[in-house]
Coordinates of C-alpha atoms in Angstrom, one line a residue:
Chain A
M1227 CA -82.3 26.2 -60.6
K1228 CA -79.7 28.1 -62.3
K1229 CA -82.4 29.7 -64.7
T1230 CA -84.6 30.5 -61.8
V1231 CA -81.8 32.0 -60.1
C1232 CA -80.9 34.1 -63.3
I1233 CA -84.4 35.4 -63.6
L1234 CA -84.5 36.3 -60.1
I1235 CA -81.4 38.2 -60.5
V1236 CA -82.5 40.1 -63.4
L1237 CA -85.7 40.9 -62.1
I1238 CA -84.2 42.4 -58.6
L1239 CA -81.4 44.3 -60.8
G1240 CA -84.3 45.5 -62.9
L1241 CA -86.7 46.4 -60.0
S1242 CA -83.6 48.4 -58.3
I1243 CA -82.8 50.3 -61.7
Y1244 CA -86.5 51.2 -61.9
H1245 CA -86.4 52.2 -58.4
L1246 CA -83.2 54.3 -59.3
N1247 CA -84.5 56.0 -62.3
D1248 CA -87.8 56.7 -60.5
N1249 CA -86.2 58.8 -58.1
Q1250 CA -84.0 60.5 -60.4
Y1251 CA -84.3 64.2 -61.2
T1252 CA -83.9 65.8 -64.4
L1253 CA -83.4 69.5 -64.2
E1254 CA -85.5 71.0 -67.2
L1255 CA -83.7 74.2 -68.7
P1256 CA -84.9 76.4 -71.3
K1257 CA -83.0 75.7 -74.5
H1258 CA -81.1 78.8 -74.5
F1259 CA -79.6 78.3 -71.0
P1260 CA -76.3 76.6 -69.9
E1261 CA -76.1 73.7 -67.3
P1262 CA -75.7 75.3 -63.6
I1263 CA -72.8 73.4 -61.8
I1264 CA -74.2 70.9 -59.3
P1265 CA -71.7 69.8 -56.6
A1266 CA -70.8 66.2 -57.2
D1267 CA -72.0 65.2 -53.7
N1268 CA -75.4 66.7 -53.7
L1269 CA -76.7 65.7 -57.2
L1270 CA -80.5 66.2 -57.6
T1271 CA -83.3 63.2 -57.0
K1272 CA -86.9 63.7 -56.8
S1273 CA -87.2 62.9 -53.0
K1274 CA -84.5 65.2 -52.2
V1275 CA -85.8 68.3 -53.7
E1276 CA -89.5 67.4 -52.6
L1277 CA -87.6 67.0 -49.0
G1278 CA -86.0 70.5 -49.5
R1279 CA -89.5 72.0 -50.8
L1280 CA -90.9 71.2 -47.7
L1281 CA -88.6 72.4 -45.5
F1282 CA -88.4 75.7 -47.5
F1283 CA -92.1 76.6 -46.4
D1284 CA -91.5 74.9 -42.8
K1285 CA -92.1 77.7 -40.1
N1286 CA -90.9 75.1 -37.5
L1287 CA -87.5 76.0 -38.7
S1288 CA -87.2 79.4 -36.6
I1289 CA -87.1 79.9 -33.2
N1290 CA -91.0 80.9 -32.8
Q1291 CA -92.2 79.0 -35.5
S1292 CA -93.1 82.4 -37.1
T1293 CA -90.5 82.4 -40.0
S1294 CA -89.8 80.0 -43.0
C1295 CA -87.7 80.5 -45.6
A1296 CA -90.5 81.0 -48.0
T1297 CA -91.3 84.4 -45.5
C1298 CA -88.4 86.3 -47.0
H1299 CA -88.3 84.3 -50.0
D1300 CA -92.1 84.3 -51.2
P1301 CA -92.4 82.8 -54.7
K1302 CA -95.1 85.5 -55.9
K1303 CA -92.3 88.1 -55.4
A1304 CA -89.6 85.8 -57.3
F1305 CA -88.7 84.8 -54.1
T1306 CA -88.2 88.2 -52.4
D1307 CA -90.2 89.8 -49.8
G1308 CA -91.3 93.3 -50.7
R1309 CA -89.3 95.0 -48.0
A1310 CA -86.5 97.6 -48.3
K1311 CA -84.8 95.5 -45.4
A1312 CA -85.8 91.8 -44.5
K1313 CA -87.2 91.3 -40.9
G1314 CA -86.3 88.1 -38.9
A1315 CA -88.5 86.0 -36.6
L1316 CA -87.8 88.2 -33.6
Q1317 CA -88.7 91.0 -35.6
T1318 CA -84.9 92.2 -36.1
L1319 CA -84.2 94.3 -39.0
H1320 CA -81.5 92.9 -41.1
P1321 CA -79.3 95.7 -42.8
R1322 CA -80.1 94.3 -46.2
S1323 CA -82.9 93.3 -48.7
S1324 CA -83.8 89.3 -49.5
M1325 CA -82.5 88.5 -52.7
S1326 CA -84.1 86.5 -55.4
L1327 CA -83.6 83.1 -55.8
A1328 CA -84.8 82.8 -59.4
N1329 CA -81.7 81.1 -61.0
I1330 CA -79.8 80.7 -58.0
A1331 CA -78.2 77.6 -59.1
Y1332 CA -76.0 79.9 -61.2
A1333 CA -74.9 82.0 -58.6
H1334 CA -71.2 82.5 -58.4
S1335 CA -71.3 83.5 -54.8
L1336 CA -74.3 83.8 -52.2
N1337 CA -75.4 86.8 -50.4
W1338 CA -75.0 90.5 -51.3
A1339 CA -71.5 90.8 -51.0
D1340 CA -69.4 87.8 -49.7
P1341 CA -66.7 86.5 -52.1
L1342 CA -66.5 83.4 -49.5
T1343 CA -69.9 81.7 -49.5
D1344 CA -70.2 80.0 -53.0
T1345 CA -72.4 77.3 -52.2
L1346 CA -76.0 77.2 -51.2
E1347 CA -75.2 74.4 -48.6
R1348 CA -73.0 76.6 -46.6
Q1349 CA -75.2 79.8 -47.5
L1350 CA -78.0 78.7 -45.8
L1351 CA -76.3 78.4 -42.5
V1352 CA -76.5 81.9 -42.2
P1353 CA -80.1 82.5 -42.0
L1354 CA -80.7 79.4 -40.2
F1355 CA -77.8 79.7 -37.5
G1356 CA -76.7 83.4 -37.6
E1357 CA -76.7 85.9 -34.5
E1358 CA -75.9 89.2 -36.3
P1359 CA -78.8 89.8 -37.0
I1360 CA -80.8 87.0 -36.0
E1361 CA -82.9 85.6 -39.1
M1362 CA -84.6 82.1 -38.2
G1363 CA -83.0 82.4 -34.8
M1364 CA -81.9 78.6 -34.5
N1365 CA -78.5 79.1 -33.3
D1366 CA -77.4 76.3 -30.7
Q1367 CA -80.6 74.5 -31.7
E1368 CA -79.6 71.8 -33.7
E1369 CA -80.7 69.3 -31.5
Q1370 CA -84.2 70.7 -31.6
I1371 CA -84.1 70.8 -35.2
I1372 CA -82.9 67.1 -35.4
E1373 CA -85.7 66.2 -33.0
Y1374 CA -88.5 67.9 -34.7
L1375 CA -87.4 66.1 -38.2
T1376 CA -87.2 62.7 -36.4
S1377 CA -90.7 63.1 -35.2
N1378 CA -92.0 63.8 -38.1
K1379 CA -93.0 60.6 -40.2
Q1380 CA -92.8 62.4 -43.9
Y1381 CA -89.6 63.9 -43.0
A1382 CA -88.1 60.6 -41.7
K1383 CA -89.3 58.9 -44.8
L1384 CA -88.1 61.2 -47.2
F1385 CA -84.5 61.7 -45.3
R1386 CA -84.3 57.9 -45.7
K1387 CA -85.0 57.9 -49.5
S1388 CA -82.8 60.9 -50.3
F1389 CA -79.5 60.0 -48.7
A1390 CA -77.5 56.9 -48.9
D1391 CA -76.5 57.5 -44.9
K1392 CA -80.1 57.8 -44.5
T1393 CA -79.6 60.3 -41.5
I1394 CA -81.5 63.0 -40.4
N1395 CA -78.7 65.8 -39.7
I1396 CA -77.8 69.3 -40.7
E1397 CA -75.6 68.1 -43.3
N1398 CA -78.7 66.6 -45.1
L1399 CA -80.9 69.1 -44.3
T1400 CA -78.8 71.8 -46.0
K1401 CA -78.6 69.5 -48.8
A1402 CA -82.0 69.1 -49.4
L1403 CA -82.9 72.8 -49.2
A1404 CA -79.8 73.6 -51.6
S1405 CA -81.4 70.9 -54.0
F1406 CA -84.9 72.6 -54.1
Q1407 CA -83.2 76.2 -54.5
R1408 CA -81.3 74.5 -57.3
T1409 CA -84.8 73.7 -59.2
L1410 CA -85.6 77.5 -59.3
I1411 CA -85.0 78.2 -62.9
S1412 CA -86.6 81.1 -64.5
G1413 CA -86.5 81.4 -68.3
G1414 CA -89.9 82.0 -69.7
S1415 CA -90.2 85.7 -70.0
A1416 CA -91.4 87.4 -72.9
Y1417 CA -87.8 88.2 -73.4
D1418 CA -86.8 84.6 -73.5
K1419 CA -89.7 83.8 -75.8
F1420 CA -88.6 86.5 -78.3
L1421 CA -85.3 85.0 -78.1
L1422 CA -86.4 81.6 -78.9
G1423 CA -88.4 82.8 -82.0
N1424 CA -91.4 84.4 -81.3
D1425 CA -91.2 87.7 -83.0
Q1426 CA -94.8 89.0 -81.3
A1427 CA -93.6 88.3 -77.7
M1428 CA -92.1 91.3 -76.9
S1429 CA -93.9 95.1 -77.6
E1430 CA -91.8 97.7 -80.0
S1431 CA -91.0 99.9 -76.9
A1432 CA -89.7 96.7 -75.1
L1433 CA -87.4 95.7 -78.4
R1434 CA -86.0 99.3 -78.5
G1435 CA -85.5 99.3 -74.8
M1436 CA -83.6 96.2 -75.1
N1437 CA -81.1 97.8 -77.8
L1438 CA -80.7 100.4 -75.3
F1439 CA -80.0 98.2 -72.4
F1440 CA -77.1 96.2 -74.5
N1441 CA -75.8 99.6 -75.9
E1442 CA -72.4 101.3 -75.3
K1443 CA -74.1 104.7 -74.0
F1444 CA -76.2 102.9 -71.0
E1445 CA -73.8 100.1 -70.4
C1446 CA -76.3 98.0 -68.4
F1447 CA -75.2 94.9 -69.7
H1448 CA -71.6 95.3 -68.4
C1449 CA -73.1 94.4 -64.8
H1450 CA -76.4 93.1 -66.0
G1451 CA -75.5 91.0 -68.8
G1452 CA -75.7 87.4 -69.8
F1453 CA -78.4 84.8 -70.1
N1454 CA -79.1 85.8 -66.4
F1455 CA -78.3 89.3 -66.5
S1456 CA -76.0 89.5 -63.8
D1457 CA -72.0 89.1 -64.1
S1458 CA -72.1 87.0 -61.2
S1459 CA -73.6 84.1 -62.8
Q1460 CA -71.6 81.1 -63.9
H1461 CA -72.4 77.8 -65.5
T1462 CA -70.2 74.4 -66.3
N1463 CA -68.9 76.2 -69.6
E1464 CA -67.2 79.0 -67.7
V1465 CA -63.8 77.8 -66.0
M1466 CA -62.5 79.5 -63.0
P1467 CA -65.1 82.3 -63.0
A1468 CA -63.8 85.7 -61.3
K1469 CA -66.2 86.6 -58.4
V1470 CA -67.2 90.3 -59.2
F1471 CA -68.4 92.8 -57.0
H1472 CA -69.4 96.6 -58.0
N1473 CA -69.6 99.9 -56.1
T1474 CA -72.4 101.7 -57.8
G1475 CA -71.9 105.2 -56.1
L1476 CA -75.1 104.9 -53.6
Y1477 CA -73.1 106.7 -50.7
N1478 CA -70.0 108.6 -50.2
L1479 CA -70.2 109.6 -46.5
D1480 CA -66.2 110.8 -46.3
V1481 CA -65.6 112.2 -49.8
E1482 CA -63.3 108.8 -49.7
G1483 CA -66.0 106.5 -50.7
K1484 CA -67.3 105.5 -47.4
Y1485 CA -70.4 103.7 -47.1
P1486 CA -72.6 103.2 -44.0
E1487 CA -71.4 101.1 -41.4
E1488 CA -73.8 98.2 -41.4
N1489 CA -73.5 98.0 -45.5
Q1490 CA -70.0 98.3 -46.4
G1491 CA -70.0 95.7 -48.9
V1492 CA -67.2 93.1 -49.6
F1493 CA -65.2 95.3 -47.4
S1494 CA -67.0 94.1 -44.3
L1495 CA -65.5 90.7 -45.0
T1496 CA -62.0 91.3 -46.6
Q1497 CA -61.3 94.8 -44.6
N1498 CA -59.7 95.7 -48.0
P1499 CA -60.4 99.4 -48.3
N1500 CA -60.6 98.9 -52.2
D1501 CA -63.5 96.4 -51.6
M1502 CA -65.8 99.3 -49.7
G1503 CA -69.0 99.7 -50.8
H1504 CA -68.8 96.6 -53.3
F1505 CA -72.2 94.7 -53.8
K1506 CA -73.0 91.7 -56.4
A1507 CA -75.2 92.6 -59.3
P1508 CA -78.0 90.5 -59.1
T1509 CA -80.1 89.2 -61.7
L1510 CA -82.7 91.7 -63.4
R1511 CA -85.3 88.7 -64.2
N1512 CA -88.5 89.4 -62.7
I1513 CA -86.9 92.9 -61.5
S1514 CA -90.7 94.1 -61.7
L1515 CA -91.8 92.1 -58.9
T1516 CA -88.8 92.5 -56.5
A1517 CA -89.1 96.3 -55.6
P1518 CA -87.6 98.1 -53.8
Y1519 CA -84.1 97.9 -54.9
M1520 CA -80.5 97.7 -54.2
H1521 CA -78.9 96.1 -51.2
D1522 CA -80.5 98.2 -48.7
G1523 CA -83.8 98.7 -50.6
S1524 CA -82.9 102.2 -50.7
I1525 CA -84.4 103.1 -54.3
N1526 CA -87.9 102.4 -54.3
S1527 CA -89.0 102.2 -58.3
L1528 CA -87.0 101.2 -61.6
S1529 CA -87.6 104.9 -62.6
E1530 CA -85.9 106.1 -59.8
V1531 CA -83.1 103.5 -60.6
L1532 CA -82.6 105.0 -64.0
D1533 CA -82.4 108.1 -62.5
H1534 CA -79.5 106.7 -60.2
Y1535 CA -77.6 105.7 -63.2
A1536 CA -78.6 108.7 -65.4
N1537 CA -76.9 111.0 -62.6
G1538 CA -73.7 108.8 -62.3
G1539 CA -74.4 107.8 -58.6
R1540 CA -76.5 109.4 -55.9
A1541 CA -76.2 112.9 -54.3
I1542 CA -77.8 112.7 -50.6
V1543 CA -77.9 116.1 -49.3
S1544 CA -79.0 116.1 -45.8
G1545 CA -79.1 113.5 -42.8
P1546 CA -76.8 110.9 -41.6
Y1547 CA -76.0 110.0 -45.1
T1548 CA -75.1 113.1 -47.0
G1549 CA -72.7 112.7 -49.7
D1550 CA -72.3 112.7 -53.3
G1551 CA -72.0 109.4 -54.4
S1552 CA -71.5 110.1 -58.0
K1553 CA -68.1 111.1 -57.0
N1554 CA -67.4 108.2 -55.0
P1555 CA -63.9 107.3 -55.9
L1556 CA -64.2 103.6 -55.8
K1557 CA -67.5 103.7 -58.0
N1558 CA -67.4 101.4 -61.3
K1559 CA -65.8 102.9 -64.2
F1560 CA -69.0 102.2 -66.4
I1561 CA -71.1 104.4 -64.3
K1562 CA -70.4 107.8 -65.9
G1563 CA -74.0 109.1 -66.1
F1564 CA -76.0 110.0 -69.4
D1565 CA -78.6 111.9 -71.0
L1566 CA -82.2 110.1 -70.7
S1567 CA -84.9 111.3 -72.9
V1568 CA -88.8 110.4 -71.8
E1569 CA -88.7 107.9 -74.7
E1570 CA -85.5 106.3 -73.7
R1571 CA -87.0 105.9 -70.0
T1572 CA -90.0 104.5 -71.0
D1573 CA -88.5 101.6 -73.6
L1574 CA -86.0 100.9 -70.8
L1575 CA -88.5 100.3 -68.2
E1576 CA -90.7 98.4 -70.9
F1577 CA -87.8 95.8 -71.8
L1578 CA -87.4 95.5 -67.8
K1579 CA -90.7 94.6 -67.5
S1580 CA -90.4 92.1 -70.4
L1581 CA -88.0 90.1 -68.1
T1582 CA -91.0 89.1 -66.1
D1583 CA -91.7 85.2 -66.0
E1584 CA -95.3 84.6 -64.9
Q1585 CA -94.8 80.9 -65.3
F1586 CA -91.9 80.8 -62.8
V1587 CA -94.1 82.8 -60.0
N1588 CA -97.1 80.6 -60.6
N1589 CA -95.4 77.3 -60.8
P1590 CA -97.0 74.8 -58.5
D1591 CA -93.7 73.0 -57.8
Y1592 CA -92.3 75.9 -56.4
Q1593 CA -95.4 76.8 -54.2
S1594 CA -96.0 75.9 -50.7
P1595 CA -97.1 72.2 -50.4
N1596 CA -100.3 73.2 -48.4
Chain B
M965 CA -22.5 53.1 -13.3
L966 CA -25.1 53.8 -10.4
T967 CA -24.7 57.8 -11.2
A968 CA -25.1 57.1 -14.7
C969 CA -28.5 55.2 -14.0
S970 CA -29.9 57.9 -11.8
K971 CA -28.7 60.6 -14.0
S972 CA -30.8 58.7 -17.0
N973 CA -33.9 58.7 -14.7
E974 CA -34.0 62.4 -14.1
I975 CA -34.6 63.2 -17.8
A976 CA -37.2 60.3 -18.5
S977 CA -40.2 61.0 -20.6
F978 CA -43.5 60.4 -18.9
E979 CA -44.8 58.2 -22.0
D980 CA -47.9 56.6 -22.1
K981 CA -49.4 58.1 -18.6
V982 CA -52.5 60.2 -18.9
Y983 CA -52.3 63.4 -17.0
E984 CA -55.2 66.0 -16.4
I985 CA -54.4 70.0 -16.6
P986 CA -57.2 71.7 -14.6
F987 CA -58.4 75.1 -15.9
Q988 CA -60.4 76.9 -13.4
L989 CA -62.3 80.0 -13.7
F990 CA -61.2 83.1 -11.2
Y991 CA -62.9 86.3 -10.6
Q992 CA -61.5 88.9 -8.0
G993 CA -59.1 86.4 -6.9
K994 CA -61.8 83.7 -6.0
P995 CA -62.9 80.6 -7.8
L996 CA -65.9 81.7 -9.9
D997 CA -69.4 81.2 -7.7
C998 CA -71.6 79.3 -10.4
N999 CA -74.6 80.2 -8.3
N1000 CA -73.7 84.0 -8.3
H1001 CA -72.6 85.6 -11.4
Q1002 CA -73.9 87.5 -14.9
I1003 CA -71.9 85.4 -17.4
L1004 CA -74.5 83.8 -19.6
D1005 CA -71.7 81.9 -22.1
F1006 CA -68.1 81.2 -21.9
R1007 CA -66.5 78.9 -23.8
F1008 CA -63.2 78.8 -26.3
Y1009 CA -61.1 76.5 -28.7
I1010 CA -57.5 75.9 -27.7
Y1011 CA -55.1 73.6 -29.6
N1012 CA -51.4 73.3 -29.8
L1013 CA -51.3 72.2 -26.2
D1014 CA -47.9 71.7 -25.3
L1015 CA -46.0 70.8 -22.3
G1016 CA -42.7 69.4 -24.1
Q1017 CA -44.3 66.6 -25.6
S1018 CA -42.4 63.9 -27.1
T1019 CA -42.4 63.6 -30.9
E1020 CA -44.8 60.8 -31.1
S1021 CA -47.8 62.8 -29.5
S1022 CA -48.2 65.2 -32.5
S1023 CA -51.8 63.9 -32.8
Q1024 CA -52.2 64.7 -29.0
K1025 CA -50.8 68.3 -29.8
N1026 CA -52.9 68.5 -32.9
K1027 CA -56.1 68.0 -30.8
I1028 CA -58.4 70.8 -30.7
H1029 CA -60.2 71.2 -27.3
L1030 CA -63.4 73.1 -26.7
L1031 CA -63.3 74.7 -23.0
D1032 CA -66.9 74.8 -22.2
F1033 CA -67.3 76.4 -19.0
I1034 CA -70.7 78.2 -19.2
N1035 CA -73.4 77.7 -21.8
S1036 CA -77.2 78.0 -21.4
N1037 CA -77.7 74.6 -19.7
E1038 CA -74.8 74.5 -17.3
C1039 CA -71.8 76.0 -15.5
K1040 CA -68.7 74.7 -14.6
H1041 CA -66.1 76.5 -12.9
Q1042 CA -63.2 74.0 -13.7
L1043 CA -62.6 71.7 -16.5
M1044 CA -60.1 68.9 -16.8
L1045 CA -58.1 68.6 -20.2
E1046 CA -56.3 65.3 -20.7
V1047 CA -53.1 65.1 -21.9
S1048 CA -50.5 62.3 -22.4
H1049 CA -46.8 61.8 -23.6
L1050 CA -45.6 64.8 -21.5
S1051 CA -41.8 65.3 -20.7
N1052 CA -40.7 67.4 -17.6
R1053 CA -40.5 70.8 -19.6
S1054 CA -42.2 73.5 -17.1
E1055 CA -43.6 75.8 -20.0
L1056 CA -47.3 75.0 -20.7
N1057 CA -48.0 76.7 -23.9
F1058 CA -51.0 76.5 -25.9
T1059 CA -52.9 78.6 -28.6
L1060 CA -56.7 80.0 -28.3
G1061 CA -58.6 79.7 -31.4
V1062 CA -58.8 77.1 -34.2
P1063 CA -56.2 76.6 -36.7
S1064 CA -56.3 78.2 -40.0
T1065 CA -56.2 74.7 -41.8
L1066 CA -59.6 73.9 -40.2
N1067 CA -61.0 77.4 -39.7
H1068 CA -63.0 77.6 -42.7
R1069 CA -64.5 74.1 -43.5
N1070 CA -68.0 73.2 -43.4
P1071 CA -69.2 73.0 -39.8
V1072 CA -72.0 70.6 -40.4
K1073 CA -69.5 68.0 -41.8
A1074 CA -67.2 68.5 -38.8
E1075 CA -66.7 66.2 -35.7
Y1076 CA -67.5 67.5 -32.0
P1077 CA -66.2 70.5 -31.2
L1078 CA -66.1 71.8 -34.5
N1079 CA -69.9 71.1 -35.4
L1080 CA -71.5 73.6 -33.2
S1081 CA -73.6 76.2 -34.6
A1082 CA -73.1 78.4 -31.1
M1083 CA -69.2 78.7 -32.2
H1084 CA -69.5 79.1 -35.6
W1085 CA -69.4 82.5 -37.3
Q1086 CA -72.0 81.9 -40.2
W1087 CA -71.8 85.3 -41.9
L1088 CA -67.5 85.1 -42.0
S1089 CA -67.6 81.4 -42.6
G1090 CA -65.2 80.9 -39.8
Y1091 CA -65.3 79.9 -36.3
K1092 CA -65.9 82.3 -33.2
F1093 CA -62.6 81.0 -31.2
L1094 CA -63.9 82.6 -28.0
R1095 CA -67.7 83.1 -27.0
L1096 CA -68.2 85.3 -23.8
E1097 CA -71.7 86.5 -23.0
F1098 CA -72.6 88.4 -19.7
G1099 CA -74.8 91.2 -18.2
N1100 CA -78.5 91.2 -17.6
N1101 CA -81.7 91.6 -19.6
D1102 CA -81.0 95.5 -19.8
Q1103 CA -77.1 95.2 -21.2
I1104 CA -75.7 92.3 -22.7
N1105 CA -72.3 92.6 -23.8
R1106 CA -70.8 89.8 -26.3
F1107 CA -67.3 89.1 -27.3
H1108 CA -67.5 86.8 -30.1
L1109 CA -63.7 86.5 -31.3
G1110 CA -62.7 85.3 -34.7
S1111 CA -60.4 85.7 -37.5
W1112 CA -60.9 89.2 -39.6
G1113 CA -60.3 90.7 -42.8
C1114 CA -60.5 87.3 -44.9
S1115 CA -60.6 86.7 -48.6
G1116 CA -59.6 83.5 -50.6
R1117 CA -61.8 80.4 -51.5
L1118 CA -63.5 77.8 -49.1
P1119 CA -62.8 75.5 -47.6
D1120 CA -59.1 75.7 -47.6
D1121 CA -57.7 78.5 -49.5
V1122 CA -58.4 81.6 -47.2
V1123 CA -56.2 84.1 -45.8
C1124 CA -57.2 86.7 -43.0
N1125 CA -55.2 89.6 -42.3
A1126 CA -56.2 89.5 -38.8
P1127 CA -56.1 85.8 -37.8
N1128 CA -56.6 86.6 -34.0
R1129 CA -55.5 83.6 -32.6
I1130 CA -53.4 84.1 -29.4
P1131 CA -50.6 81.8 -28.2
I1132 CA -50.3 81.4 -24.6
S1133 CA -47.2 80.9 -22.4
I1134 CA -47.3 79.8 -18.8
S1135 CA -44.1 79.5 -17.2
D1136 CA -43.0 77.2 -14.1
F1137 CA -45.7 75.1 -14.7
N1138 CA -45.6 71.8 -13.0
I1139 CA -48.0 68.9 -14.1
E1140 CA -48.2 67.6 -10.4
T1141 CA -49.1 70.9 -8.7
S1142 CA -50.2 73.5 -11.0
F1143 CA -53.1 74.5 -13.0
V1144 CA -54.5 77.3 -15.6
A1145 CA -56.2 80.1 -13.8
V1146 CA -58.3 82.0 -16.2
H1147 CA -59.0 85.3 -14.5
L1148 CA -62.3 86.9 -16.0
D1149 CA -61.8 90.4 -14.2
V1150 CA -60.6 92.3 -17.0
L1151 CA -63.0 90.8 -19.6
L1152 CA -65.9 91.4 -17.2
D1153 CA -65.0 95.3 -16.8
V1154 CA -66.9 97.1 -19.6
E1155 CA -68.9 100.0 -18.8
T1156 CA -71.3 100.5 -21.9
E1157 CA -72.7 97.6 -24.0
S1158 CA -70.4 96.2 -25.9
L1159 CA -70.0 93.6 -29.1
C1160 CA -66.6 92.7 -29.9
M1161 CA -66.0 90.2 -33.0
G1162 CA -62.1 90.9 -33.4
N1163 CA -62.1 93.9 -35.8
P1164 CA -58.8 95.4 -35.5
N1165 CA -60.3 99.0 -36.0
D1166 CA -62.6 98.4 -32.7
K1167 CA -60.9 100.1 -29.9
N1168 CA -62.9 98.4 -27.2
C1169 CA -62.7 95.0 -29.0
M1170 CA -58.6 95.6 -29.0
N1171 CA -58.7 96.2 -25.3
W1172 CA -60.5 92.8 -24.8
L1173 CA -57.9 91.1 -27.2
K1174 CA -54.8 92.5 -25.3
A1175 CA -56.5 91.6 -21.6
L1176 CA -56.8 87.9 -23.4
K1177 CA -53.1 87.9 -24.3
N1178 CA -51.8 89.3 -20.9
E1179 CA -54.2 89.1 -18.1
V1180 CA -56.7 86.2 -18.3
F1181 CA -54.1 83.0 -18.3
K1182 CA -52.0 82.7 -15.4
L1183 CA -50.3 80.1 -13.5
G1184 CA -52.4 78.5 -10.4
L1185 CA -50.9 76.9 -7.9
V1186 CA -52.7 74.2 -5.5
E1187 CA -52.5 75.0 -2.3

């Protein structure tokens, strides 16, 4: 009798462990990437990630079933939408451009200019429930969301499997969506292949461009450096990272550094005058796929981006935004302007192109389930 | 000895009895007619509701009430707030808002009434202390009041340089016969389409805020 009980216990334990392991999600990172910080109360599991993926592509999470997360964050465009300014479910224009979600697990802060929002779980409340502007338009619709998810057998099953409390609620919804987003790792570009030992991965021009990118004449790496080409990235080896934002001299409406009302950067949040026009330096990975550029999409091409930095800021000569950004007193001190030869321009652009990760944008794990 | 007895009765604290404090909406001196108005949404948080409670009632004092008069589903011109452990002081105090200790916590993890997306300011990571929306299809005015000018670290390390919490004090308040009259007139008196979110640099906004402080909450007497 004892022996039978013993065997039964071992079998049951074994099956449970197998079951637990069966749902374990191992985040596959490129060899040269550090570990992202994953919150202890939202560890990755297969079912959670799958649930998040289904939700990410589900247009029923918008007020008129027209818009999913993927509408503004299209995998083919490295999770952006090709627009200068994003457009919500009710066709309202957002003041700013959709940001790429590539390597978003490493972001020290989310959104363009928000030092407070530092987890994906809290960030997605903005597009889901926000009213200024309306994005998915679900403000005051929590009950309707839960009703919809509960009535869908596939969702109900995945919620039960993914969460200890087996509950369909908004908290678990945010955890699932955050988990899917954390799996969006992009580290397979030509540049990465070169770093990992493939000498043929980058062209001569791209290699020259790389050296220019990282030198003290162009200073690109100061804000767009590190493994993720962004100083707003953090990882498990970085303790207490400072949250950084920069003014790049895009506007100067009143000579004292003013930016347009709807896009004043960190100042909009803190009301600290020194924060006027300060925005995040996002990743340059896949940058060839994510035009137009800057927080408001006001620069169309990468070549024009180079012009902006070569000039040390943007001079606008007519219209409502007239002003010389290169004289913005709050501009980052590394943006001094530089001479840019034809060859240097070509090489820098080739280097930026080499940051495109075709595997990432075509990965079936990141595409719509349909 | 008899005198001593009657004296101690006069300053007795009303322990354990539950009282109701009525809050009533008024427009142009009359109770708001729920069938005839242009208000689409009117709700606000209060805390530190105090009518001289005894010290044992700190949990009562810390309670956050959402006064939900009007939302997309219903309209109530009167709400009753339950309070207990009162003494016979005659000054009613409360603060309009959500305390700073709770204002920046994750709303999806909170209990009612702090778990409502409609009363949260997602993009500023804090609560809408008050939500007033009125008008018609042509012009909707919106007053979403919250803390402004915030920095720090979520959830508990945030400082805002314009907290925008409003302490209200109503004298001569008698628990048996008084109510709180909420006069909407000044709040509804705007000419142009407005959106106020508590920005101290916005003149319209600051007028609204001033009205909330001085002209909205008044002593009401049951006739």
